[in-house]
Tab-separated table of C-alpha atoms and ligand atoms in Angstrom:
chain	number	residue	atom	x	y	z
A	1386	MET	CA	74.117	-18.361	-42.492
A	1387	SER	CA	75.677	-14.504	-43.463
A	1388	SER	CA	76.519	-13.985	-46.949
A	1389	ARG	CA	79.478	-12.079	-45.956
A	1390	ARG	CA	82.328	-13.463	-44.716
A	1391	ILE	CA	85.655	-12.224	-43.869
A	1392	CYS	CA	88.784	-15.162	-43.484
A	1393	VAL	CA	90.951	-14.581	-40.960
A	1394	PHE	CA	94.905	-15.512	-40.459
A	1395	CYS	CA	96.734	-15.667	-37.806
A	1396	GLY	CA	98.189	-17.567	-35.113
A	1397	SER	CA	97.748	-21.458	-33.851
A	1398	HIS	CA	99.911	-19.864	-30.690
A	1399	LEU	CA	98.055	-17.629	-28.182
A	1400	GLY	CA	101.880	-15.531	-28.276
A	1401	ARG	CA	104.272	-14.338	-24.713
A	1402	ASP	CA	102.304	-11.459	-24.736
A	1403	GLU	CA	98.473	-11.241	-23.512
A	1404	ARG	CA	97.216	-8.029	-25.126
A	1405	PHE	CA	97.428	-10.821	-28.897
A	1406	VAL	CA	94.546	-11.975	-26.882
A	1407	GLY	CA	92.485	-9.118	-26.031
A	1408	ALA	CA	93.171	-7.973	-29.684
A	1409	ALA	CA	91.811	-10.939	-31.543
A	1410	ILE	CA	89.247	-11.211	-29.169
A	1411	ASP	CA	88.774	-7.960	-29.592
A	1412	ALA	CA	88.729	-7.575	-33.585
A	1413	ALA	CA	86.737	-10.743	-33.358
A	1414	GLU	CA	83.687	-8.950	-31.932
A	1415	ARG	CA	84.108	-5.754	-33.941
A	1416	ILE	CA	84.435	-7.568	-36.890
A	1417	VAL	CA	81.243	-9.647	-36.458
A	1418	ARG	CA	79.319	-5.674	-35.543
A	1419	ALA	CA	80.618	-5.295	-38.598
A	1420	GLY	CA	78.212	-7.665	-40.112
A	1421	TYR	CA	80.540	-10.441	-41.256
A	1422	GLY	CA	80.677	-13.862	-40.649
A	1423	VAL	CA	84.296	-15.572	-40.235
A	1424	VAL	CA	86.025	-17.955	-42.272
A	1425	TYR	CA	89.539	-19.448	-40.664
A	1426	GLY	CA	91.931	-23.148	-40.257
A	1427	GLY	CA	89.265	-24.026	-38.008
A	1428	GLY	CA	91.167	-25.016	-34.494
A	1429	ARG	CA	90.451	-24.501	-31.632
A	1430	VAL	CA	94.448	-23.546	-30.328
A	1431	GLY	CA	96.146	-20.367	-30.043
A	1432	LEU	CA	94.543	-17.144	-31.516
A	1433	MET	CA	92.977	-19.296	-33.967
A	1434	GLY	CA	90.462	-20.927	-31.305
A	1435	VAL	CA	90.244	-17.534	-29.353
A	1436	VAL	CA	89.163	-15.351	-32.572
A	1437	ALA	CA	86.584	-18.210	-33.294
A	1438	ASN	CA	85.474	-18.592	-29.730
A	1439	ALA	CA	84.908	-14.513	-29.339
A	1440	ALA	CA	83.184	-14.519	-33.151
A	1441	LEU	CA	80.689	-17.370	-31.492
A	1442	ALA	CA	80.012	-15.445	-28.189
A	1443	ALA	CA	79.259	-12.342	-30.270
A	1444	GLY	CA	76.737	-14.239	-32.792
A	1445	GLY	CA	78.225	-14.396	-35.610
A	1446	GLU	CA	79.288	-17.319	-37.976
A	1447	VAL	CA	82.127	-19.012	-37.763
A	1448	ILE	CA	83.145	-21.726	-40.378
A	1449	GLY	CA	86.324	-23.138	-40.201
A	1450	VAL	CA	87.887	-25.215	-42.869
A	1451	ILE	CA	90.556	-27.593	-41.836
A	1452	PRO	CA	92.694	-30.643	-43.153
A	1453	GLY	CA	91.961	-34.444	-42.149
A	1454	ALA	CA	95.380	-34.305	-40.645
A	1455	LEU	CA	95.051	-32.218	-38.492
A	1456	ALA	CA	91.066	-32.194	-37.806
A	1457	SER	CA	91.869	-34.367	-34.984
A	1458	ALA	CA	89.926	-34.079	-31.749
A	1459	GLU	CA	92.434	-32.235	-30.296
A	1460	VAL	CA	93.053	-29.169	-32.615
A	1461	ALA	CA	90.009	-29.269	-34.187
A	1462	HIS	CA	86.811	-26.947	-33.045
A	1463	GLN	CA	83.899	-28.757	-32.776
A	1464	GLY	CA	81.065	-25.416	-31.473
A	1465	LEU	CA	81.392	-23.728	-34.752
A	1466	SER	CA	78.607	-22.535	-37.000
A	1467	ALA	CA	79.878	-25.550	-40.113
A	1468	LEU	CA	83.382	-27.749	-39.910
A	1469	HIS	CA	84.557	-28.415	-43.533
A	1470	VAL	CA	86.961	-30.750	-43.143
A	1471	VAL	CA	88.880	-30.930	-46.195
A	1472	GLN	CA	92.216	-33.409	-47.734
A	1473	SER	CA	94.937	-31.294	-47.922
A	1474	MET	CA	96.223	-27.517	-47.032
A	1475	HIS	CA	96.422	-26.842	-50.939
A	1476	GLU	CA	91.951	-27.558	-50.630
A	1477	ARG	CA	91.826	-25.881	-47.576
A	1478	LYS	CA	93.521	-22.336	-48.734
A	1479	ALA	CA	91.527	-22.370	-52.191
A	1480	MET	CA	88.038	-22.943	-49.648
A	1481	MET	CA	88.992	-20.655	-47.398
A	1482	THR	CA	89.056	-18.039	-50.672
A	1483	ASP	CA	85.236	-18.854	-51.873
A	1484	LEU	CA	83.604	-18.724	-49.376
A	1485	SER	CA	85.667	-15.239	-47.876
A	1486	GLU	CA	84.679	-11.893	-49.982
A	1487	ALA	CA	87.909	-10.372	-48.143
A	1488	PHE	CA	91.353	-11.402	-45.863
A	1489	ILE	CA	93.013	-10.063	-42.551
A	1490	ALA	CA	95.750	-11.418	-41.360
A	1491	LEU	CA	96.470	-11.007	-37.216
A	1492	PRO	CA	99.326	-11.779	-35.508
A	1493	GLY	CA	100.763	-15.328	-35.343
A	1494	GLY	CA	103.773	-17.636	-37.261
A	1495	PHE	CA	104.757	-19.618	-40.506
A	1496	GLY	CA	101.064	-20.691	-40.733
A	1497	THR	CA	99.940	-17.236	-40.990
A	1498	MET	CA	102.936	-15.530	-42.919
A	1499	ASP	CA	102.046	-18.074	-45.494
A	1500	GLU	CA	98.264	-17.821	-45.765
A	1501	LEU	CA	99.022	-13.775	-45.976
A	1502	CYS	CA	101.426	-14.172	-48.569
A	1503	GLU	CA	98.983	-16.521	-50.775
A	1504	ALA	CA	96.246	-14.194	-50.511
A	1505	LEU	CA	98.355	-10.814	-51.795
A	1506	THR	CA	100.020	-13.549	-54.236
A	1507	TRP	CA	96.733	-14.493	-55.344
A	1508	ARG	CA	95.489	-10.781	-54.990
A	1509	GLN	CA	98.294	-9.825	-57.241
A	1510	LEU	CA	97.657	-12.527	-60.065
A	1511	LYS	CA	94.022	-12.118	-60.401
A	1512	ILE	CA	92.963	-15.479	-59.353
A	1513	HIS	CA	90.187	-13.626	-56.601
A	1514	ASP	CA	89.859	-9.712	-56.520
A	1515	LYS	CA	89.832	-9.676	-52.262
A	1516	PRO	CA	91.433	-7.139	-50.574
A	1517	VAL	CA	93.536	-8.029	-48.202
A	1518	GLY	CA	94.666	-6.384	-45.250
A	1519	ILE	CA	96.667	-6.787	-41.983
A	1520	PHE	CA	95.865	-6.116	-38.227
A	1521	ASN	CA	99.377	-4.436	-37.299
A	1522	PHE	CA	98.493	-4.776	-33.743
A	1523	GLU	CA	102.056	-2.920	-31.870
A	1524	GLY	CA	103.758	-2.954	-34.933
A	1525	PHE	CA	103.906	-6.853	-34.651
A	1526	PHE	CA	104.066	-6.783	-39.078
A	1527	ASP	CA	106.070	-3.397	-38.942
A	1528	PRO	CA	109.460	-5.212	-40.097
A	1529	LEU	CA	107.421	-7.303	-43.212
A	1530	LEU	CA	106.156	-4.370	-43.979
A	1531	SER	CA	109.663	-2.388	-43.863
A	1532	LEU	CA	110.648	-6.004	-46.048
A	1533	PHE	CA	107.668	-5.329	-48.682
A	1534	ASP	CA	109.083	-1.625	-49.390
A	1535	ARG	CA	112.372	-3.196	-49.915
A	1536	MET	CA	111.364	-5.213	-52.438
A	1537	VAL	CA	110.040	-2.701	-54.129
A	1538	ASP	CA	112.702	-0.152	-53.542
A	1539	GLU	CA	114.772	-3.332	-55.282
A	1540	GLY	CA	112.137	-3.947	-58.232
A	1541	PHE	CA	111.154	-7.124	-57.026
A	1542	VAL	CA	107.597	-6.132	-56.474
A	1543	MET	CA	105.170	-3.649	-58.129
A	1544	GLU	CA	104.316	-0.415	-56.422
A	1545	ARG	CA	100.820	-1.380	-57.222
A	1546	SER	CA	100.727	-4.756	-56.494
A	1547	ARG	CA	102.505	-3.495	-52.640
A	1548	ALA	CA	99.150	-0.757	-52.831
A	1549	LEU	CA	96.327	-4.437	-52.502
A	1550	LEU	CA	97.291	-4.711	-49.212
A	1551	ARG	CA	96.546	-2.894	-46.097
A	1552	ALA	CA	97.748	-2.620	-42.837
A	1553	SER	CA	96.758	-0.293	-39.956
A	1554	SER	CA	96.651	-0.890	-35.991
A	1555	SER	CA	92.642	0.246	-36.205
A	1556	ILE	CA	90.551	-2.711	-36.768
A	1557	ASP	CA	87.726	-0.844	-37.680
A	1558	GLU	CA	89.730	1.633	-40.104
A	1559	LEU	CA	90.639	-2.310	-42.173
A	1560	LEU	CA	86.581	-2.757	-42.125
A	1561	SER	CA	86.107	-0.099	-43.392
A	1562	TRP	CA	88.593	0.230	-46.453
A	1563	LEU	CA	87.147	-3.269	-46.963
A	1564	ASP	CA	83.587	-2.457	-47.755
A	1565	GLY	CA	84.331	1.315	-49.404
A	1566	PRO	CA	85.922	1.850	-53.209
A	1567	ARG	CA	89.159	0.847	-52.525
A	1568	ASN	CA	92.562	1.583	-54.332
A	1569	GLY	CA	94.716	-0.432	-55.604
A	1570	ASN	CA	92.690	-2.050	-57.753
A	1571	LEU	CA	94.644	-3.556	-60.583
A	1572	PRO	CA	94.075	-2.129	-63.993
A	1573	SER	CA	91.879	-5.260	-66.120
A	1574	SER	CA	94.414	-4.792	-68.716
B	306	LIG	P1	100.878	-20.193	-37.269
B	306	LIG	O1	100.674	-18.961	-38.108
B	306	LIG	O2	102.200	-20.760	-37.752
B	306	LIG	O3	100.594	-20.599	-35.955
B	306	LIG	O4	99.421	-20.637	-38.349
B	306	LIG	C1	98.422	-20.496	-37.959
B	306	LIG	C2	98.108	-20.877	-39.341
B	306	LIG	O5	97.993	-21.771	-40.149
B	306	LIG	C3	96.352	-20.244	-39.023
B	306	LIG	O6	95.230	-19.409	-39.799
B	306	LIG	C4	95.388	-21.442	-39.756
B	306	LIG	O7	95.253	-21.654	-41.029
B	306	LIG	C5	96.481	-22.771	-40.131
B	306	LIG	N1	97.467	-23.916	-39.434
B	306	LIG	C6	98.052	-23.875	-38.117
B	306	LIG	N2	98.122	-24.904	-37.128
B	306	LIG	C7	96.881	-25.261	-37.427
B	306	LIG	C8	96.020	-25.636	-36.806
B	306	LIG	N3	96.741	-27.117	-35.579
B	306	LIG	N4	95.223	-25.993	-36.890
B	306	LIG	C9	93.839	-25.632	-37.704
B	306	LIG	N5	95.065	-24.807	-38.256
B	306	LIG	C10	96.040	-24.389	-38.684
């Protein structure tokens, strides 16, 4: 079992443009090549399934965490290194956090947004100190990043909280940021 794992949030749909699939495969391979296992939502659908299969094919450890209600045979991925079936979405997100040392969001929908914003909020509240990155493939997240900047401008988010989030169009760049001394850590006081 690899002890270093990245939690990947991404769509349960494939997206219209097949380049999203290519980007998800490339991201998973780079994460594994960098020596990380993958923790994710445990499904075999959409970009989630693509990421899991690509990481497994690259020889990586892939751990899924899925609530019982979603784990029906159609959705849960049965070929993972480990699949934890939990009671609730809350338990799932807590376990995904515990099993990982960092988070990376790939393109997705509301579920991806929910997970990304919770990881960021928990970081802001110092519930964890794990870095949160966005793989901003083809500018997919640009409107969200603009909204986050607007939140700072309008006084709803502190600059130092905004600085906790790193977005990049390069997975390798995100991985070196996760691995290096990180800017944006909140002071301990
Ligand atoms: P969405 O972005 O709305 O497609 O939701 C994807 C995210 O929510 C993933 O990162 C999962 O952790 C979770 N999720 C949503 N739908 C499923 C599903 N059918 N099976 C497993 N996880 C899911």
